[in-house]
Short mmCIF file of C-alpha atoms and ligand atoms in Angstrom, two decimals:
data_model
loop_
_atom_site.label_atom_id
_atom_site.label_comp_id
_atom_site.label_asym_id
_atom_site.label_seq_id
_atom_site.Cartn_x
_atom_site.Cartn_y
_atom_site.Cartn_z
CA MET B 7 13.01 14.44 3.46
CA TYR B 8 9.60 12.95 2.66
CA ASP B 9 8.45 9.32 2.77
CA LEU B 10 4.72 9.09 2.14
CA HIS B 11 4.10 5.33 1.89
CA CYS B 12 4.99 2.67 4.47
CA HIS B 13 3.43 -0.09 6.58
CA SER B 14 3.32 -1.04 10.26
CA THR B 15 1.99 -4.02 12.24
CA ALA B 16 -1.48 -2.46 11.87
CA SER B 17 -1.38 -4.20 8.46
CA ASP B 18 1.43 -6.26 6.90
CA GLY B 19 4.48 -4.33 8.15
CA ARG B 20 6.90 -5.83 10.67
CA LEU B 21 7.57 -2.77 12.86
CA SER B 22 5.06 -1.27 15.26
CA PRO B 23 3.97 2.30 14.43
CA GLY B 24 6.31 3.61 17.13
CA GLU B 25 9.28 1.57 15.88
CA LEU B 26 8.61 2.73 12.33
CA VAL B 27 8.60 6.39 13.36
CA ALA B 28 11.85 5.86 15.31
CA LEU B 29 13.48 4.30 12.22
CA ALA B 30 12.20 7.15 10.03
CA ALA B 31 13.74 9.71 12.38
CA GLU B 32 17.03 7.74 12.44
CA ASN B 33 17.06 7.72 8.61
CA GLY B 34 16.56 11.48 8.38
CA VAL B 35 12.89 11.50 7.35
CA THR B 36 11.29 14.79 8.37
CA THR B 37 7.74 14.07 7.10
CA LEU B 38 6.31 10.56 7.21
CA ALA B 39 2.92 9.22 6.13
CA LEU B 40 1.95 5.84 7.58
CA THR B 41 -0.21 4.13 4.93
CA ASP B 42 -1.39 0.76 6.23
CA HIS B 43 -3.64 -1.40 4.04
CA ASP B 44 -7.31 -0.47 4.58
CA THR B 45 -6.85 0.80 8.14
CA VAL B 46 -5.94 3.96 10.07
CA ASP B 47 -5.44 2.08 13.36
CA GLY B 48 -1.69 2.81 13.42
CA LEU B 49 -2.04 6.59 13.06
CA ALA B 50 -2.64 7.51 16.70
CA PRO B 51 0.38 5.64 18.11
CA ALA B 52 2.51 6.85 15.18
CA ALA B 53 1.50 10.46 15.88
CA SER B 54 2.47 10.12 19.55
CA ALA B 55 5.87 8.72 18.57
CA ALA B 56 6.33 11.44 15.93
CA ALA B 57 5.86 14.09 18.62
CA VAL B 58 8.63 12.44 20.67
CA TYR B 59 11.04 12.13 17.73
CA GLY B 60 10.26 15.58 16.33
CA ILE B 61 9.08 14.53 12.90
CA ALA B 62 5.81 15.36 11.12
CA LEU B 63 3.32 12.50 10.80
CA VAL B 64 0.82 12.80 7.95
CA ALA B 65 -2.43 10.80 8.01
CA GLY B 66 -2.24 7.99 5.47
CA VAL B 67 -3.96 4.82 4.28
CA GLU B 68 -3.55 2.45 1.29
CA ILE B 69 -6.98 1.42 0.01
CA SER B 70 -7.46 -1.83 -1.95
CA VAL B 71 -9.55 -1.22 -5.07
CA SER B 72 -11.08 -3.66 -7.57
CA TRP B 73 -10.80 -2.21 -11.06
CA ARG B 74 -11.56 -4.14 -14.25
CA ARG B 75 -10.89 -7.48 -12.55
CA ARG B 76 -7.56 -6.20 -11.28
CA THR B 77 -6.42 -4.71 -7.97
CA LEU B 78 -5.22 -1.11 -7.67
CA HIS B 79 -3.86 0.55 -4.54
CA ILE B 80 -4.99 4.09 -3.78
CA VAL B 81 -3.04 5.94 -1.11
CA GLY B 82 -4.92 8.62 0.82
CA LEU B 83 -2.88 11.41 2.40
CA ALA B 84 -3.57 14.22 4.85
CA PHE B 85 -7.26 13.39 5.35
CA ASP B 86 -9.30 13.62 8.54
CA PRO B 87 -8.97 10.11 10.07
CA ALA B 88 -12.16 10.65 12.08
CA ASP B 89 -14.30 11.14 8.96
CA PRO B 90 -17.29 8.78 9.40
CA PHE B 91 -17.73 7.86 5.71
CA LEU B 92 -14.07 6.97 5.34
CA ALA B 93 -14.20 4.99 8.61
CA ALA B 94 -17.28 3.08 7.44
CA GLY B 95 -15.66 2.34 4.09
CA LEU B 96 -12.50 1.02 5.73
CA ALA B 97 -14.56 -1.11 8.13
CA GLY B 98 -16.20 -2.73 5.10
CA LEU B 99 -12.80 -3.52 3.58
CA GLN B 100 -11.55 -4.99 6.84
CA ALA B 101 -14.60 -7.26 6.93
CA GLU B 102 -13.80 -8.33 3.36
CA ARG B 103 -10.19 -9.00 4.43
CA GLY B 104 -11.50 -11.22 7.23
CA ARG B 105 -13.79 -13.18 4.89
CA ARG B 106 -11.02 -13.60 2.33
CA ALA B 107 -8.56 -14.74 5.02
CA ALA B 108 -10.97 -17.47 6.15
CA ARG B 109 -11.41 -18.72 2.58
CA MET B 110 -7.67 -18.58 1.88
CA ALA B 111 -6.96 -20.50 5.08
CA GLU B 112 -9.34 -23.25 4.01
CA LYS B 113 -7.56 -23.60 0.67
CA LEU B 114 -4.10 -23.47 2.25
CA GLU B 115 -5.03 -26.12 4.83
CA LYS B 116 -5.82 -28.44 1.91
CA ILE B 117 -2.28 -28.05 0.63
CA GLY B 118 -0.85 -28.82 4.08
CA LEU B 119 -0.69 -25.56 6.02
CA ALA B 120 -2.04 -26.60 9.43
CA ASP B 121 -4.26 -24.29 11.48
CA ALA B 122 -3.74 -21.50 8.93
CA LEU B 123 -6.40 -18.99 10.02
CA ALA B 124 -5.66 -19.03 13.75
CA ARG B 125 -1.92 -18.79 13.15
CA ALA B 126 -2.31 -15.94 10.61
CA GLN B 127 -4.49 -14.07 13.08
CA ALA B 128 -1.99 -14.65 15.88
CA MET B 129 0.76 -13.31 13.61
CA ALA B 130 -1.32 -10.26 12.65
CA GLY B 131 -2.08 -9.57 16.33
CA ASP B 132 -4.33 -6.51 16.57
CA GLY B 133 -3.63 -5.82 12.89
CA HIS B 134 -5.50 -7.10 9.83
CA ILE B 135 -4.56 -10.26 7.94
CA ALA B 136 -2.91 -9.74 4.55
CA ARG B 137 -1.36 -12.26 2.16
CA PRO B 138 2.18 -11.78 3.55
CA HIS B 139 1.04 -13.35 6.83
CA PHE B 140 0.13 -16.54 4.97
CA ALA B 141 3.39 -16.29 2.98
CA ARG B 142 5.38 -16.25 6.22
CA LEU B 143 3.49 -19.30 7.52
CA LEU B 144 4.20 -21.21 4.27
CA VAL B 145 7.92 -20.45 4.77
CA ALA B 146 7.84 -21.28 8.50
CA ASP B 147 6.35 -24.70 7.76
CA GLY B 148 8.92 -25.45 5.08
CA LEU B 149 6.34 -25.48 2.27
CA CYS B 150 8.24 -22.66 0.47
CA PRO B 151 11.87 -21.48 0.63
CA ASP B 152 10.97 -17.76 0.88
CA THR B 153 7.97 -15.44 0.81
CA ASN B 154 8.49 -14.49 -2.82
CA GLN B 155 8.16 -18.17 -3.77
CA ALA B 156 5.10 -18.41 -1.52
CA PHE B 157 3.42 -15.69 -3.60
CA ARG B 158 4.49 -17.27 -6.88
CA ARG B 159 3.42 -20.79 -6.01
CA TYR B 160 0.37 -20.28 -3.83
CA LEU B 161 -0.86 -16.73 -3.34
CA LYS B 162 -0.97 -15.05 -6.76
CA PRO B 163 -4.10 -15.10 -8.93
CA GLY B 164 -4.45 -18.53 -10.51
CA ARG B 165 -2.54 -20.29 -7.70
CA PRO B 166 -4.12 -22.77 -5.28
CA GLY B 167 -4.22 -20.44 -2.25
CA HIS B 168 -5.60 -17.41 -4.09
CA VAL B 169 -9.07 -16.03 -3.39
CA CYS B 170 -10.51 -13.11 -5.38
CA ALA B 171 -11.45 -10.31 -3.02
CA GLU B 172 -14.26 -7.85 -3.72
CA TRP B 173 -12.50 -4.63 -2.78
CA VAL B 174 -14.07 -1.23 -3.36
CA GLU B 175 -14.62 0.61 -6.65
CA LEU B 176 -12.09 3.21 -7.72
CA GLU B 177 -14.59 6.09 -7.63
CA ALA B 178 -15.71 5.17 -4.11
CA ALA B 179 -12.17 4.99 -2.69
CA ILE B 180 -11.30 8.37 -4.19
CA GLY B 181 -14.61 9.74 -2.91
CA TRP B 182 -13.89 8.61 0.66
CA ILE B 183 -10.45 10.25 0.62
CA ARG B 184 -11.62 13.49 -0.97
CA GLY B 185 -14.70 13.57 1.26
CA ALA B 186 -12.35 13.46 4.27
CA ASP B 187 -10.40 16.44 2.80
CA GLY B 188 -7.45 14.33 1.71
CA ILE B 189 -5.38 13.77 -1.41
CA ALA B 190 -5.88 10.56 -3.43
CA VAL B 191 -2.67 9.09 -4.89
CA LEU B 192 -2.38 6.18 -7.32
CA ALA B 193 0.31 4.06 -5.64
CA HIS B 194 3.33 2.43 -7.36
CA PRO B 195 2.23 2.61 -11.03
CA PHE B 196 4.90 0.00 -11.85
CA GLY B 197 3.89 -2.27 -8.98
CA TYR B 198 1.01 -4.04 -10.74
CA ARG B 199 2.97 -5.89 -13.43
CA PHE B 200 0.74 -4.20 -16.02
CA SER B 201 1.74 -3.71 -19.66
CA GLY B 202 2.36 -0.09 -20.67
CA ALA B 203 -1.13 0.09 -22.16
CA TRP B 204 -2.77 -1.14 -18.95
CA ARG B 205 -0.68 1.22 -16.81
CA ARG B 206 -1.78 4.17 -18.96
CA ARG B 207 -5.40 3.00 -18.78
CA ALA B 208 -5.22 2.78 -14.99
CA VAL B 209 -3.69 6.25 -14.64
CA ALA B 210 -6.34 7.69 -17.00
CA ALA B 211 -9.19 5.99 -15.11
CA PHE B 212 -7.78 7.23 -11.81
CA ALA B 213 -7.52 10.83 -13.05
CA GLU B 214 -10.99 10.61 -14.63
CA ALA B 215 -12.43 9.41 -11.30
CA GLY B 216 -11.06 12.45 -9.46
CA GLY B 217 -7.65 11.15 -8.34
CA GLN B 218 -5.16 13.93 -7.67
CA ALA B 219 -1.63 12.51 -7.51
CA LEU B 220 0.66 9.77 -8.79
CA GLU B 221 3.44 8.06 -6.84
CA ILE B 222 6.47 8.86 -8.98
CA CYS B 223 9.37 7.60 -6.84
CA THR B 224 9.07 4.42 -4.76
CA GLY B 225 11.56 2.18 -2.98
CA SER B 226 11.65 -0.15 -5.97
CA SER B 227 11.29 2.19 -8.97
CA ASP B 228 14.22 2.89 -11.31
CA PRO B 229 14.97 6.25 -13.00
CA ALA B 230 13.43 5.15 -16.32
CA GLN B 231 10.17 4.16 -14.60
CA GLU B 232 10.16 7.43 -12.68
CA SER B 233 10.48 9.48 -15.86
CA THR B 234 7.67 7.45 -17.47
CA ALA B 235 5.51 8.02 -14.38
CA ALA B 236 6.36 11.74 -14.55
CA GLU B 237 5.09 11.78 -18.16
CA ASP B 238 1.86 10.12 -16.99
CA ALA B 239 1.48 12.78 -14.28
CA ARG B 240 2.03 15.63 -16.75
CA ARG B 241 -0.47 14.16 -19.21
CA HIS B 242 -3.22 14.13 -16.58
CA GLY B 243 -2.19 17.13 -14.47
CA LEU B 244 -1.49 14.94 -11.40
CA LEU B 245 0.62 15.98 -8.43
CA ALA B 246 3.76 13.96 -7.64
CA SER B 247 4.13 11.84 -4.50
CA VAL B 248 7.04 9.77 -3.17
CA GLY B 249 6.98 6.76 -0.84
CA SER B 250 9.22 3.77 -0.18
CA ASP B 251 6.45 1.20 0.54
CA PHE B 252 8.67 0.00 3.39
CA HIS B 253 7.34 -3.09 5.21
CA ALA B 254 10.33 -4.63 7.01
CA ARG B 255 14.06 -4.34 7.59
CA GLU B 256 14.33 -7.72 5.80
CA GLN B 257 13.62 -5.88 2.50
CA ALA B 258 17.35 -5.25 2.12
CA TRP B 259 17.00 -3.55 -1.28
CA LEU B 260 14.79 -0.81 0.10
CA ARG B 261 15.30 1.70 2.89
CA LEU B 262 12.69 3.78 4.67
CA GLY B 263 13.17 7.36 3.44
CA ARG B 264 15.61 6.58 0.63
CA LEU B 265 13.91 8.02 -2.44
CA ARG B 266 14.84 10.12 -5.44
CA ARG B 267 13.12 13.48 -5.88
CA PRO B 268 10.48 13.75 -8.60
CA ALA B 269 11.26 15.84 -11.70
CA ALA B 270 11.51 19.51 -10.73
CA ASP B 271 8.71 20.72 -13.03
CA LEU B 272 6.09 18.57 -11.25
CA ARG B 273 4.03 20.02 -8.42
CA THR B 274 4.28 17.78 -5.37
CA VAL B 275 1.59 16.70 -2.92
CA TRP B 276 3.38 18.56 -0.13
CA GLN B 277 2.99 21.80 -2.10
CA ASP B 278 -0.79 21.30 -2.06
CA SER B 279 -2.84 23.36 0.41
CA LYS B 280 -4.56 20.22 1.76
CA PHE B 281 -1.22 18.69 2.82
CA GLY B 282 -0.21 18.90 6.47
CA PRO B 283 0.60 16.88 9.58
CA LEU B 284 -1.85 15.08 11.80
CA HIS B 285 -2.10 16.57 15.27
CA GLY B 286 -2.13 13.49 17.49
P1 LIG L 324 -3.15 -8.25 0.24
O1 LIG L 324 -3.48 -6.79 0.26
O2 LIG L 324 -3.55 -8.94 1.50
O3 LIG L 324 -3.63 -8.93 -1.00
O4 LIG L 324 -1.58 -8.37 0.24
C1 LIG L 324 -0.82 -7.64 -0.68
C2 LIG L 324 0.56 -7.39 -0.09
O5 LIG L 324 1.38 -8.52 -0.32
C3 LIG L 324 1.29 -6.24 -0.77
O6 LIG L 324 0.97 -5.03 -0.15
C4 LIG L 324 2.74 -6.59 -0.53
O7 LIG L 324 3.12 -6.14 0.76
C5 LIG L 324 2.74 -8.10 -0.50
N1 LIG L 324 3.21 -8.75 -1.73
C6 LIG L 324 2.61 -8.75 -2.93
N2 LIG L 324 3.31 -9.51 -3.81
C7 LIG L 324 4.38 -9.99 -3.15
C8 LIG L 324 5.49 -10.83 -3.50
N3 LIG L 324 5.65 -11.32 -4.72
N4 LIG L 324 6.40 -11.11 -2.54
C9 LIG L 324 6.27 -10.61 -1.31
N5 LIG L 324 5.25 -9.81 -0.91
C10 LIG L 324 4.33 -9.50 -1.82
MN1 LIG L 325 1.75 -4.69 1.86
MN1 LIG L 326 0.53 -1.43 -2.58
MN1 LIG L 327 2.03 -0.33 0.34
#
């Protein structure tokens, strides 16, 4: 069983890389890709744990991309994590995350979230600050009833705690992944709240820029969305990928490793010659 999209404490997940691998093994996952936002820091500890639990760990990352004033997420799979161009690119995105976090903290302090930056950094630990850290602080301080409300009221575009980040261009992100011998996947095509026209435009732009695969089945996709995504993949000759986007056990509707299989006529990323485990 494959799960090729999930998060650890290296970004905005709640389990350490080792805990995540243990849960994957418990859930029957045989091949796991850890895909933290804009970092590969969790891969080495995940690979050590995978060796203990007897599952295959595939190198992964989820890169934040700015595309036509929107954000897209590009998952990289089975690349060389030591590739210097990829590493430099990710370092740039982490610096942008840091700058954005400082600006968000300033705005959130104005609406009553005390000491926002230091507390978000303490919560992120060695990992990188993402919006869910601020969402959890807003809930902890009683400013919002739950993290979903925190996003809706404060953290989404147009809300008082939102700051536009300058992520990387689509072509560059795909170039980093392909340059490191990996497979570039457009993540969760139904996760952007795009209209059908915008989703099709994004898939076309991704394929045009050299992207190789589309995430067909995710932890929150329904069968109708999966068949629409399969159509998109066929139209552009993209491989199929699957990944839960697991972040935390608290996401009760979603389980690490619980995914439907993509339509049988689609070629999958794991059938590609570039696909294989990381030797950690
Ligand atoms: P960032 O990359 O720092 O902008 O944070 C984006 C992350 O926030 C996503 O990867 C999700 O994990 C999380 N997220 C986005 N929207 C919501 C939401 N409405 N409720 C909870 N978490 C969300
Ligand atoms: Mn996330
Ligand atoms: Mn994402
Ligand atoms: Mn994700």
